[in-house]
Amino acid sequence: MYKKHRAGILFAIACIFLLASCSLLDAPEIPGLISTPIAIDFEQVSPEDKIIIKFSHVVAENTPKGLAAQKFKRLAEERTNGRVEVQVFANAQLYDDDAAVSALQQNHVQLIAPATSKMTALFPEWQVFDLPFAFADEESVRIAMEGELGELMFSLLESEYMYGLAMWDNGFKQLTNRSRVIRQPTDVSGLRFRVMDSRILEKQYAQLGAIPYISRFSDVYSLLEQQLVDGQENTLSNIYTKRFYEVQNYMTISNHGYLGYAVITNAEFWSSLPDDIRDVLDQAIAETTLWIRQNARTINDEQLENLIRTQRLRVHYLTESELIQWHNALQPIYDLLEQEIGKEYIEALQTSRK
């Protein structure tokens, strides 16, 4: 009896839905009313078939790298019709740059974009990117990244089961500190500067009589706030988004070094992808790389305006004569690095300048 009663109820409900759908199909159009069709996705990707790519980085989402990561995510997911899901973890939510390299090797994450300096612990040759005044402008950076120098750097990754996909721009580094205006190289003497873990960066500051202090990017604000260091070097977008201006008094627009990122994946993971998926992801990386090349400078210029508007920093722009002093003071660093890694990489850098 109960089964018959339940069957009758189900039959009645089915009839109601059938009549309702017929009524909607036959209903006349109402002027001014926008009809939205119900989309049914018959090709929805099941969770077990979805390819998950965890993308770990350490900067804020509204920086060049943060925005590029989101752009790549959007392109990858749209163009694979949902077969790929890119999970972006900004602000060192998963790993700092040092730990991210190891996590990538173990395939705990599938994409990282560390600063080139972070690769120098495994590959001393990557220190060439940290040489002072290595690049005159963004165009010389592009030539180096896309040319012989970039190829040499990426070839080194293979021995550690990594595969280089692209080089992304951030911008030129500037100096901030809490003590005084920095004009001449001698002005940094005696100051403690936070630097990334790169021997050539340590040597630069030591060459100038400063005290280099290595730390993670995520610790920089607290180090400045607690006055454990006097200053730091970074791009304008990082200085603004991480609010270093709150705990610093002076900034020098020096363009003394370039901060770029290496977009790297786990070699085994990348080779295991279906050919069609890998092709789409390669295209998405290439398109994102072009985007960041075109927009990183604009973003940094906007952040400089934002920094000036805060009225928290006294800003000095190095003059031509001051720049000559900096070039001369730091020239010995080139000789030191050439002795350590050989002429091949220095010559590849010099070729990109021509």
mmCIF file of N, CA and C in Angstrom, residues 82-132:
data_model
loop_
_atom_site.group_PDB
_atom_site.id
_atom_site.type_symbol
_atom_site.label_atom_id
_atom_site.label_comp_id
_atom_site.label_asym_id
_atom_site.label_seq_id
_atom_site.Cartn_x
_atom_site.Cartn_y
_atom_site.Cartn_z
ATOM 1 N N GLY A 82 38.278 23.182 -17.922
ATOM 2 C CA GLY A 82 38.150 22.668 -16.570
ATOM 3 C C GLY A 82 38.931 21.399 -16.284
ATOM 4 N N ARG A 83 39.646 20.872 -17.268
ATOM 5 C CA ARG A 83 40.443 19.661 -17.014
ATOM 6 C C ARG A 83 41.613 19.965 -16.085
ATOM 7 N N VAL A 84 42.050 21.230 -16.093
ATOM 8 C CA VAL A 84 43.130 21.660 -15.208
ATOM 9 C C VAL A 84 42.580 22.651 -14.191
ATOM 10 N N GLU A 85 42.953 22.464 -12.942
ATOM 11 C CA GLU A 85 42.623 23.424 -11.882
ATOM 12 C C GLU A 85 43.931 23.919 -11.281
ATOM 13 N N VAL A 86 44.153 25.222 -11.363
ATOM 14 C CA VAL A 86 45.364 25.830 -10.813
ATOM 15 C C VAL A 86 45.024 26.468 -9.472
ATOM 16 N N GLN A 87 45.648 25.974 -8.429
ATOM 17 C CA GLN A 87 45.446 26.509 -7.083
ATOM 18 C C GLN A 87 46.634 27.399 -6.740
ATOM 19 N N VAL A 88 46.390 28.714 -6.674
ATOM 20 C CA VAL A 88 47.461 29.670 -6.420
ATOM 21 C C VAL A 88 47.525 29.983 -4.931
ATOM 22 N N PHE A 89 48.713 29.853 -4.362
ATOM 23 C CA PHE A 89 48.944 30.151 -2.950
ATOM 24 C C PHE A 89 49.955 31.300 -2.880
ATOM 25 N N ALA A 90 49.436 32.507 -2.625
ATOM 26 C CA ALA A 90 50.284 33.701 -2.559
ATOM 27 C C ALA A 90 50.783 33.923 -1.129
ATOM 28 N N ASN A 91 51.653 34.936 -0.971
ATOM 29 C CA ASN A 91 52.099 35.377 0.354
ATOM 30 C C ASN A 91 52.678 34.258 1.216
ATOM 31 N N ALA A 92 53.364 33.301 0.573
ATOM 32 C CA ALA A 92 54.010 32.193 1.292
ATOM 33 C C ALA A 92 53.023 31.405 2.150
ATOM 34 N N GLN A 93 51.788 31.268 1.670
ATOM 35 C CA GLN A 93 50.787 30.504 2.421
ATOM 36 C C GLN A 93 51.205 29.049 2.600
ATOM 37 N N LEU A 94 51.858 28.497 1.595
ATOM 38 C CA LEU A 94 52.319 27.107 1.682
ATOM 39 C C LEU A 94 53.787 27.031 2.056
ATOM 40 N N TYR A 95 54.628 27.705 1.278
ATOM 41 C CA TYR A 95 56.072 27.620 1.478
ATOM 42 C C TYR A 95 56.718 28.973 1.214
ATOM 43 N N ASP A 96 57.835 29.244 1.917
ATOM 44 C CA ASP A 96 58.653 30.358 1.494
ATOM 45 C C ASP A 96 59.483 29.884 0.305
ATOM 46 N N ASP A 97 60.224 30.802 -0.313
ATOM 47 C CA ASP A 97 60.933 30.448 -1.540
ATOM 48 C C ASP A 97 61.951 29.328 -1.332
ATOM 49 N N ASP A 98 62.614 29.312 -0.178
ATOM 50 C CA ASP A 98 63.619 28.281 0.073
ATOM 51 C C ASP A 98 62.972 26.903 0.146
ATOM 52 N N ALA A 99 61.886 26.799 0.903
ATOM 53 C CA ALA A 99 61.208 25.512 1.063
ATOM 54 C C ALA A 99 60.477 25.106 -0.208
ATOM 55 N N ALA A 100 60.077 26.089 -1.021
ATOM 56 C CA ALA A 100 59.299 25.789 -2.227
ATOM 57 C C ALA A 100 60.107 24.977 -3.232
ATOM 58 N N VAL A 101 61.391 25.216 -3.313
ATOM 59 C CA VAL A 101 62.223 24.472 -4.260
ATOM 60 C C VAL A 101 62.221 22.990 -3.894
ATOM 61 N N SER A 102 62.408 22.695 -2.622
ATOM 62 C CA SER A 102 62.386 21.300 -2.175
ATOM 63 C C SER A 102 61.004 20.689 -2.374
ATOM 64 N N ALA A 103 59.958 21.465 -2.087
ATOM 65 C CA ALA A 103 58.587 20.970 -2.264
ATOM 66 C C ALA A 103 58.312 20.650 -3.728
ATOM 67 N N LEU A 104 58.853 21.463 -4.630
ATOM 68 C CA LEU A 104 58.677 21.206 -6.058
ATOM 69 C C LEU A 104 59.380 19.912 -6.466
ATOM 70 N N GLN A 105 60.580 19.713 -5.979
ATOM 71 C CA GLN A 105 61.324 18.504 -6.323
ATOM 72 C C GLN A 105 60.587 17.245 -5.876
ATOM 73 N N GLN A 106 59.845 17.366 -4.767
ATOM 74 C CA GLN A 106 59.078 16.231 -4.252
ATOM 75 C C GLN A 106 57.655 16.191 -4.799
ATOM 76 N N ASN A 107 57.341 17.125 -5.703
ATOM 77 C CA ASN A 107 56.029 17.216 -6.337
ATOM 78 C C ASN A 107 54.905 17.522 -5.345
ATOM 79 N N HIS A 108 55.256 18.165 -4.229
ATOM 80 C CA HIS A 108 54.215 18.630 -3.308
ATOM 81 C C HIS A 108 53.515 19.863 -3.888
ATOM 82 N N VAL A 109 54.243 20.614 -4.699
ATOM 83 C CA VAL A 109 53.667 21.675 -5.528
ATOM 84 C C VAL A 109 54.178 21.442 -6.942
ATOM 85 N N GLN A 110 53.467 21.997 -7.915
ATOM 86 C CA GLN A 110 53.834 21.733 -9.311
ATOM 87 C C GLN A 110 54.380 22.967 -10.034
ATOM 88 N N LEU A 111 54.183 24.133 -9.453
ATOM 89 C CA LEU A 111 54.709 25.363 -10.043
ATOM 90 C C LEU A 111 55.225 26.272 -8.940
ATOM 91 N N ILE A 112 56.396 26.837 -9.159
ATOM 92 C CA ILE A 112 56.920 27.873 -8.276
ATOM 93 C C ILE A 112 57.496 28.974 -9.163
ATOM 94 N N ALA A 113 57.682 30.150 -8.589
ATOM 95 C CA ALA A 113 58.278 31.262 -9.343
ATOM 96 C C ALA A 113 59.197 32.044 -8.410
ATOM 97 N N PRO A 114 60.273 31.406 -7.944
ATOM 98 C CA PRO A 114 61.166 32.082 -7.006
ATOM 99 C C PRO A 114 61.994 33.165 -7.679
ATOM 100 N N ALA A 115 62.440 34.116 -6.877
ATOM 101 C CA ALA A 115 63.412 35.073 -7.384
ATOM 102 C C ALA A 115 64.651 34.302 -7.827
ATOM 103 N N THR A 116 65.302 34.778 -8.867
ATOM 104 C CA THR A 116 66.475 34.071 -9.379
ATOM 105 C C THR A 116 67.537 33.883 -8.292
ATOM 106 N N SER A 117 67.606 34.810 -7.351
ATOM 107 C CA SER A 117 68.584 34.696 -6.261
ATOM 108 C C SER A 117 68.372 33.439 -5.443
ATOM 109 N N LYS A 118 67.127 32.991 -5.355
ATOM 110 C CA LYS A 118 66.821 31.820 -4.539
ATOM 111 C C LYS A 118 67.346 30.533 -5.157
ATOM 112 N N MET A 119 67.710 30.575 -6.427
ATOM 113 C CA MET A 119 68.231 29.383 -7.081
ATOM 114 C C MET A 119 69.741 29.255 -6.924
ATOM 115 N N THR A 120 70.378 30.261 -6.350
ATOM 116 C CA THR A 120 71.843 30.255 -6.293
ATOM 117 C C THR A 120 72.406 29.257 -5.295
ATOM 118 N N ALA A 121 71.607 28.833 -4.330
ATOM 119 C CA ALA A 121 72.099 27.834 -3.374
ATOM 120 C C ALA A 121 72.388 26.509 -4.072
ATOM 121 N N LEU A 122 71.527 26.146 -5.021
ATOM 122 C CA LEU A 122 71.737 24.927 -5.801
ATOM 123 C C LEU A 122 72.652 25.158 -6.995
ATOM 124 N N PHE A 123 72.531 26.347 -7.585
ATOM 125 C CA PHE A 123 73.259 26.637 -8.820
ATOM 126 C C PHE A 123 73.960 27.989 -8.680
ATOM 127 N N PRO A 124 75.214 27.995 -8.279
ATOM 128 C CA PRO A 124 75.945 29.263 -8.122
ATOM 129 C C PRO A 124 75.956 30.108 -9.384
ATOM 130 N N GLU A 125 75.820 29.451 -10.542
ATOM 131 C CA GLU A 125 75.828 30.185 -11.809
ATOM 132 C C GLU A 125 74.691 31.198 -11.901
ATOM 133 N N TRP A 126 73.598 30.946 -11.178
ATOM 134 C CA TRP A 126 72.452 31.850 -11.225
ATOM 135 C C TRP A 126 72.763 33.199 -10.573
ATOM 136 N N GLN A 127 73.897 33.299 -9.892
ATOM 137 C CA GLN A 127 74.278 34.573 -9.287
ATOM 138 C C GLN A 127 74.507 35.660 -10.330
ATOM 139 N N VAL A 128 74.678 35.262 -11.579
ATOM 140 C CA VAL A 128 74.916 36.249 -12.627
ATOM 141 C C VAL A 128 73.777 37.261 -12.690
ATOM 142 N N PHE A 129 72.555 36.830 -12.352
ATOM 143 C CA PHE A 129 71.410 37.753 -12.362
ATOM 144 C C PHE A 129 71.488 38.780 -11.232
ATOM 145 N N ASP A 130 72.300 38.486 -10.204
ATOM 146 C CA ASP A 130 72.413 39.384 -9.053
ATOM 147 C C ASP A 130 73.537 40.398 -9.187
ATOM 148 N N LEU A 131 74.269 40.349 -10.278
ATOM 149 C CA LEU A 131 75.358 41.304 -10.455
ATOM 150 C C LEU A 131 74.815 42.731 -10.483
ATOM 151 N N PRO A 132 75.523 43.654 -9.856
ATOM 152 C CA PRO A 132 75.035 45.042 -9.819
ATOM 153 C C PRO A 132 75.063 45.686 -11.199
#
